[in-house]
Short mmCIF file of C-alpha atoms in Angstrom, two decimals:
data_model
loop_
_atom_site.label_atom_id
_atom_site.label_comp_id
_atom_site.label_asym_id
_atom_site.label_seq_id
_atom_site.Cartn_x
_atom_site.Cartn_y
_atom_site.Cartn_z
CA UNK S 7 -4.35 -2.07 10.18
CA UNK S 8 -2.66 -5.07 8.71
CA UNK S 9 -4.18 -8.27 9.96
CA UNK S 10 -2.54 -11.65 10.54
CA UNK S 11 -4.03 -13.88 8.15
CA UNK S 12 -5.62 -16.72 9.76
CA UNK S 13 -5.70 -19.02 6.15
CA UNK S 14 -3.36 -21.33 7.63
CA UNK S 15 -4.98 -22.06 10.83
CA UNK S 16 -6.12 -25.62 11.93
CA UNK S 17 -9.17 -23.87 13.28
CA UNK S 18 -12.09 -23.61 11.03
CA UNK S 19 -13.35 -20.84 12.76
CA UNK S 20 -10.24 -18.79 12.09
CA UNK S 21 -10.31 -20.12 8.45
CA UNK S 22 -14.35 -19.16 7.88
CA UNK S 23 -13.30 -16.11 9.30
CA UNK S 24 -10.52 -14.68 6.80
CA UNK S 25 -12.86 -15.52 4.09
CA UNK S 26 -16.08 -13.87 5.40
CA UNK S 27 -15.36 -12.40 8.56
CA UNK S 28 -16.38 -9.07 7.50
CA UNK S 29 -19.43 -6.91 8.36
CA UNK S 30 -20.00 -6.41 4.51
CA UNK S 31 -19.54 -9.85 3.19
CA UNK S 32 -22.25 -10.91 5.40
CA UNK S 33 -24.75 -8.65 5.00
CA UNK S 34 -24.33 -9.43 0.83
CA UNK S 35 -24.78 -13.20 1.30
CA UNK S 36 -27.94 -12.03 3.99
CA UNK S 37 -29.33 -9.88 0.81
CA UNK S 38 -28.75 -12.77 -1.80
CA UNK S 39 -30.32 -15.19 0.56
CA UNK S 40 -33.13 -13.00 0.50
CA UNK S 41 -33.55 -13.11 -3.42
CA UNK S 42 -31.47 -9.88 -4.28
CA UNK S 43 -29.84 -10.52 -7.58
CA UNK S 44 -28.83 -7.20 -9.58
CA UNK S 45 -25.86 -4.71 -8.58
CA UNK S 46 -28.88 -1.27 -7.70
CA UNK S 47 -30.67 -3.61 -5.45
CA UNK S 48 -27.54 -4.78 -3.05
CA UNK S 49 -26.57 -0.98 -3.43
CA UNK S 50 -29.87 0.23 -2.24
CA UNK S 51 -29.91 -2.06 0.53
CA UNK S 52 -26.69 -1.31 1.86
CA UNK S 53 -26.18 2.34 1.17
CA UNK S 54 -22.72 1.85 -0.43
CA UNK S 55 -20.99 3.21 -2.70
CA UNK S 56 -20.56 1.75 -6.36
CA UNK S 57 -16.96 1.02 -6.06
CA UNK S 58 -17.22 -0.45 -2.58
CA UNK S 59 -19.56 -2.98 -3.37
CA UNK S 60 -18.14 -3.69 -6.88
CA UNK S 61 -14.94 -4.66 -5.18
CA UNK S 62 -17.15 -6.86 -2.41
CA UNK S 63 -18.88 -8.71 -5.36
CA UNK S 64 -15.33 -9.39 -7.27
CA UNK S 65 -13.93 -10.60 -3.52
CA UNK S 66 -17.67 -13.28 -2.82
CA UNK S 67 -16.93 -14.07 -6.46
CA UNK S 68 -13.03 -15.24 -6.13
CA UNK S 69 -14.10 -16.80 -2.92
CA UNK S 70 -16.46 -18.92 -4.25
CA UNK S 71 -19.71 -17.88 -2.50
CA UNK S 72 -21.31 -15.83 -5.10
CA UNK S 73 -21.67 -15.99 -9.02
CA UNK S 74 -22.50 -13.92 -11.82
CA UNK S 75 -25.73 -15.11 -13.95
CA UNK S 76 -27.43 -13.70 -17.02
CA UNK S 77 -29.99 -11.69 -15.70
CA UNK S 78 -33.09 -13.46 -15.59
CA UNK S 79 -35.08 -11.12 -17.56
CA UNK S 80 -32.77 -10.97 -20.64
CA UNK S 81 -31.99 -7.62 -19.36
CA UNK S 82 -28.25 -5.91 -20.28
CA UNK S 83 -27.15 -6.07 -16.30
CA UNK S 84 -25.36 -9.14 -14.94
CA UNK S 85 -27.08 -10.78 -11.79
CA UNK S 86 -25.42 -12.33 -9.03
CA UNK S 87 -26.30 -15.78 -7.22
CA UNK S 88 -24.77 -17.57 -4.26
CA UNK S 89 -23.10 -21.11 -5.13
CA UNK S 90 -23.68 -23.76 -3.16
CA UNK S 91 -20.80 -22.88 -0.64
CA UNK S 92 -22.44 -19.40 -0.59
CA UNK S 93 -25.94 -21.09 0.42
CA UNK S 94 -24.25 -23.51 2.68
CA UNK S 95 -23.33 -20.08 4.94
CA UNK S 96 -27.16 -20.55 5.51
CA UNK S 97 -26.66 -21.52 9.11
CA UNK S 98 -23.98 -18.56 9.70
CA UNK S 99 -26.66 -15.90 8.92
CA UNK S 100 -29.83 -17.46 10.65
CA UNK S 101 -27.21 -18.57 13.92
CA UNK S 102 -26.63 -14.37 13.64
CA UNK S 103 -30.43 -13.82 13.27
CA UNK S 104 -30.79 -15.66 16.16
CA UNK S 105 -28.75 -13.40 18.37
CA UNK S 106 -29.16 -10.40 17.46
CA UNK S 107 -33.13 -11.59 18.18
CA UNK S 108 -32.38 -12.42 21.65
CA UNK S 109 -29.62 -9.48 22.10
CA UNK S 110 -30.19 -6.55 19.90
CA UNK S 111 -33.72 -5.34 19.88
CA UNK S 112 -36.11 -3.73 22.59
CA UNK S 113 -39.11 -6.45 23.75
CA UNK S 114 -41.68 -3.87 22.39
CA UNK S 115 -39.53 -3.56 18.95
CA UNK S 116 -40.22 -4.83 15.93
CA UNK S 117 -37.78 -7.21 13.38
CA UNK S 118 -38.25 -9.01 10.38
CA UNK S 119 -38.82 -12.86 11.21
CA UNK S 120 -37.39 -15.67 9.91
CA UNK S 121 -40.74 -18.17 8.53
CA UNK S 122 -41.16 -21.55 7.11
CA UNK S 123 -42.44 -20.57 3.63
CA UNK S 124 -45.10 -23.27 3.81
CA UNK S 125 -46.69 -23.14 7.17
CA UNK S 126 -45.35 -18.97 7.43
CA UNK S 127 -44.91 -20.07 10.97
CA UNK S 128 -41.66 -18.35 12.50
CA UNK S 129 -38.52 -21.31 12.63
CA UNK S 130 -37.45 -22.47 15.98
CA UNK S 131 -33.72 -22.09 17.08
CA UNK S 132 -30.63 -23.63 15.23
CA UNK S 133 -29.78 -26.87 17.67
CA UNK S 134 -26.60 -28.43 18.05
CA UNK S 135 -26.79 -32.07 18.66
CA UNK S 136 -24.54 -35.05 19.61
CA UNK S 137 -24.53 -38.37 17.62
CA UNK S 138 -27.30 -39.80 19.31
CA UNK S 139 -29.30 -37.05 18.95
CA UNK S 140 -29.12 -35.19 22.41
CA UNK S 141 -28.71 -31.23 22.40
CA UNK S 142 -25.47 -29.84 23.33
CA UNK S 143 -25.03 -26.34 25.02
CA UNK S 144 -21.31 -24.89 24.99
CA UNK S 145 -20.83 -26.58 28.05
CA UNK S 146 -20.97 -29.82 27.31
CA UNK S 147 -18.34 -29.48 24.22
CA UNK S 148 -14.82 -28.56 24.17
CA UNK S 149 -12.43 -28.33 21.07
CA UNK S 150 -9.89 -30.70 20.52
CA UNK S 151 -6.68 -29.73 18.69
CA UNK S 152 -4.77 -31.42 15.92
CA UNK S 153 -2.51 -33.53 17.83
CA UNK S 154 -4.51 -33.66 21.27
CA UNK P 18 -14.19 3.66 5.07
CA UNK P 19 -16.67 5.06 6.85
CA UNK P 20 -19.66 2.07 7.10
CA UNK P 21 -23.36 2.97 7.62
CA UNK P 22 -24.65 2.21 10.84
CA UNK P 23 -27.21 -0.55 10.83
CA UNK P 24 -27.85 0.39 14.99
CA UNK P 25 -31.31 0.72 13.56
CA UNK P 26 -32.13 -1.65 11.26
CA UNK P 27 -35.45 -3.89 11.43
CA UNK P 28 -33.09 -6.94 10.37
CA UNK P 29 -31.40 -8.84 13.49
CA UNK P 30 -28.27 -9.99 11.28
CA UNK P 31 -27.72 -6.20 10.70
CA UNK P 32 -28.01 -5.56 14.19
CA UNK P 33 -26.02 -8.31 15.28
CA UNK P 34 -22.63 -7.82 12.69
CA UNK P 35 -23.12 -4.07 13.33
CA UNK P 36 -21.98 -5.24 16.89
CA UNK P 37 -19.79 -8.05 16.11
CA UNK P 38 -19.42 -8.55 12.69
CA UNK P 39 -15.78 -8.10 12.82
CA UNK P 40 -13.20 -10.76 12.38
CA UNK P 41 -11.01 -9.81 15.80
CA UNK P 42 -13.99 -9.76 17.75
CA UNK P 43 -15.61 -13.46 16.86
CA UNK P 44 -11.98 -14.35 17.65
CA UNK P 45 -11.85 -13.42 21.18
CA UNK P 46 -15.09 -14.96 21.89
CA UNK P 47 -13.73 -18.43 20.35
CA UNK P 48 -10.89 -17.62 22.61
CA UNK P 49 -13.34 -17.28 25.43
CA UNK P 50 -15.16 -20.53 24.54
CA UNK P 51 -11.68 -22.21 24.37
CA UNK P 52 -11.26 -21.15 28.20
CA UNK P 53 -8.80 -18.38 27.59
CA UNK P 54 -9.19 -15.62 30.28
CA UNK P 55 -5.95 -13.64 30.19
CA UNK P 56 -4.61 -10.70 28.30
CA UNK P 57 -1.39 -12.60 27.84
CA UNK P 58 -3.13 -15.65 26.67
CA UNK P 59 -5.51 -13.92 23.73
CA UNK P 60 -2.16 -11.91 22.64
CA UNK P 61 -0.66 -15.25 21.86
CA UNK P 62 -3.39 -16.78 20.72
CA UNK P 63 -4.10 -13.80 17.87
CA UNK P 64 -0.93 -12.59 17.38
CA UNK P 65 -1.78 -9.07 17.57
CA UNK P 66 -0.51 -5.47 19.26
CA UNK P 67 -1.53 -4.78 22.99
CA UNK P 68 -2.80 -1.84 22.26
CA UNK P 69 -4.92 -3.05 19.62
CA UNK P 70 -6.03 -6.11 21.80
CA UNK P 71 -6.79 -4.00 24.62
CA UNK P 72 -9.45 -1.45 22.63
CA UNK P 73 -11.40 -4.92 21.73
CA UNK P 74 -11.73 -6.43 24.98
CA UNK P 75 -12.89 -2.96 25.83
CA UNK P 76 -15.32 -2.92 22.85
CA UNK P 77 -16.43 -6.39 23.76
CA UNK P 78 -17.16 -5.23 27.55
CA UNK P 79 -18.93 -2.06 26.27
CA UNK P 80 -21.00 -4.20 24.01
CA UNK P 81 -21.79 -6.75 27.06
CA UNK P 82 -20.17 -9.85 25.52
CA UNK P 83 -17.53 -10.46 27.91
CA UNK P 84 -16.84 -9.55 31.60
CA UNK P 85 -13.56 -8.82 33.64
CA UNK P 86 -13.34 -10.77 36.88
CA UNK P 87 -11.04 -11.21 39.65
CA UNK P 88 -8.28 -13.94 39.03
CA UNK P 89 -8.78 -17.71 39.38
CA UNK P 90 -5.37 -17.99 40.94
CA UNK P 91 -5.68 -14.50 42.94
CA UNK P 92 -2.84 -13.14 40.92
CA UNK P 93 -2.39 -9.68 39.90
CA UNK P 94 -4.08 -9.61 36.02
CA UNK P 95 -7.57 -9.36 35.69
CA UNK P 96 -8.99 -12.24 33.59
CA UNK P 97 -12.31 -12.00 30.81
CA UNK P 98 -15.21 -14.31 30.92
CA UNK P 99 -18.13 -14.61 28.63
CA UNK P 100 -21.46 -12.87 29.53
CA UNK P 101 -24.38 -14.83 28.90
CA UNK P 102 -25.19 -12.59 25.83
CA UNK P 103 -21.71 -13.84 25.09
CA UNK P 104 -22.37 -16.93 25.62
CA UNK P 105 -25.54 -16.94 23.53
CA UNK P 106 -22.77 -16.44 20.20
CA UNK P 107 -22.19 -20.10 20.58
CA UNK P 108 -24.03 -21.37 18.00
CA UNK P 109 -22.49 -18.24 15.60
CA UNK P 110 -18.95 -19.63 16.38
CA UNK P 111 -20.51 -23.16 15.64
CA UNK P 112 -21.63 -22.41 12.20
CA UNK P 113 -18.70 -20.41 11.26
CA UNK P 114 -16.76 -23.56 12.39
CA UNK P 115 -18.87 -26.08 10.48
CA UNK P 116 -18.79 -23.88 7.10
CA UNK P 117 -14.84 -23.97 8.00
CA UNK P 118 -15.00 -27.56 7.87
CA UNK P 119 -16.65 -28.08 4.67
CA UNK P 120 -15.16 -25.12 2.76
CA UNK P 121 -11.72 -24.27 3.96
CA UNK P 122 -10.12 -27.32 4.12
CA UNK P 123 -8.30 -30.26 1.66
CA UNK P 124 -9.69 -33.52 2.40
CA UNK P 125 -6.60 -34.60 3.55
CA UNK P 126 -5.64 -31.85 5.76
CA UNK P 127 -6.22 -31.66 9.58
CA UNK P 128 -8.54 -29.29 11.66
CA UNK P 129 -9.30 -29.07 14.90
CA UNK P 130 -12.62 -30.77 15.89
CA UNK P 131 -15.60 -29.88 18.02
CA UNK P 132 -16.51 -32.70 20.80
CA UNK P 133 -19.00 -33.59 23.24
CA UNK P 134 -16.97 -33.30 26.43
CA UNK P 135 -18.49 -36.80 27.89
CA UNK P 136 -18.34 -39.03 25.04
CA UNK P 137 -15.34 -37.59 22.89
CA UNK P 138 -17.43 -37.68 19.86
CA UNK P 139 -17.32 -35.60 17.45
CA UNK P 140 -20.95 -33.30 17.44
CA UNK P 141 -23.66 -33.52 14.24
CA UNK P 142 -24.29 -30.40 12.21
CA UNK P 143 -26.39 -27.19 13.33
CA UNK P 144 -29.94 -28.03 12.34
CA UNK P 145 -32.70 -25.49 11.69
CA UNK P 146 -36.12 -26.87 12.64
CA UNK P 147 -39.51 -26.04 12.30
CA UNK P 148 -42.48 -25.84 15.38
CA UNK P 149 -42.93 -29.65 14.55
CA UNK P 150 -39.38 -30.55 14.26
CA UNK P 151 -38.96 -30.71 10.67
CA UNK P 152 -35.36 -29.59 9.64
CA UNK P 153 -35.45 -26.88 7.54
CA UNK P 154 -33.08 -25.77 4.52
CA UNK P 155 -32.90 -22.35 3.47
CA UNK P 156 -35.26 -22.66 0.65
CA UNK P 157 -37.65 -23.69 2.97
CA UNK P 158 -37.67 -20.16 4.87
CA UNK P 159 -38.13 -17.03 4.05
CA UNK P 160 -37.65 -13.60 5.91
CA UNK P 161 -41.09 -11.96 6.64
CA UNK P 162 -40.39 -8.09 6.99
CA UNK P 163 -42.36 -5.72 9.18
CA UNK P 164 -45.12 -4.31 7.64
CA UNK P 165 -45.72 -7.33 5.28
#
């Protein structure tokens, strides 16, 4: 299926979207977030195939969210590492965490957890705030357009 | 391509992009957010096929994410709301709209902006937090899987 690209938008949803919106893209910037570095690690933890996921490392590279290294054990195989866009997608993956917490498991069923590394305490939930710093649920927002 | 199921995986962003992680789907839900409701309205909004619109508001009811309900204006076309598991992606389209901001934009250019409803302010960032309130960057966390 062709798709209608959305890089032109004026909504930054649509715009995130045509650059990551895709089940694999995510899941790589998940396993680099998690300290996976080397080409046989994100292909063991995904279960793709070599070609696949050499052509989803060339697309987070030309988008500017992951880039290569020199391995860090002087090794022959090229590492990969997100950029600071790449780790600024930080919110993207923990606001999916969060969901799929709440939505996608069975209460007796058991998930990795997200932890503060210093306490190892799990992290509360992401928090949308206004400018004064009062919480805002969905309801209380509302989008406004270019030219509204 | 046939993808590998992650139905089953201990990670909740797995889970959660094995149900959603698809660019038309976070779409409709913006949609949703927005305060579309009608077949008609999303197939303007996303510029896509009927028949391919109509399998993912199926897929989105199947999955629980939004509802069909009668009319507002007791016409004849049934109209889609968000669920409350639906509702719970609101901080997913948030971050995907924030990382739009920063990322996918020229400094000069417009975007539509995210507001709080009663003061027509523009809202503050997503903030991770820890039990005690401390916000939290990514290099603060870490994902604890089961077993460790």
């Amino acid at each position: 299926m062709k798709r209608k690209s959305m890089e032109g938008a004026e909504c930054p949803v649509a715009r995130s979207l045509d650059l990551i919106g895709d089940w694999w893209t995510l899941l790589l910037v998940r396993d680099a977030f998690d300290g996976i570095r080397r080409f046989s690690e994100f292909q063991h933890s995904l279960g793709i195939s070599k070609g696949i996921l050499a052509a989803r490392l060339r697309a987070l590279q030309e988008a500017g969210i992951l880039q290569p290294v020199e391995p860090e054990d002087g090794g022959a195989y090229r590492e990969y590492v997100l950029t600071p866009k790449g780790r600024d997608l930080f919110n993207v993956i923990v606001s999916l965490r969060q969901w799929g917490e709440a939505h996608c498991f069975q209460p007796d069923e058991a998930h990795s957890v997200l932890v503060e590394k210093s306490s190892g305490e799990p992290v509360g939930p992401l928090t949308l705030r206004n400018a004064r710093g009062r919480s805002l649920d969905a309801s209380a927002t509302e989008v406004r357009k270019v030219g509204d």
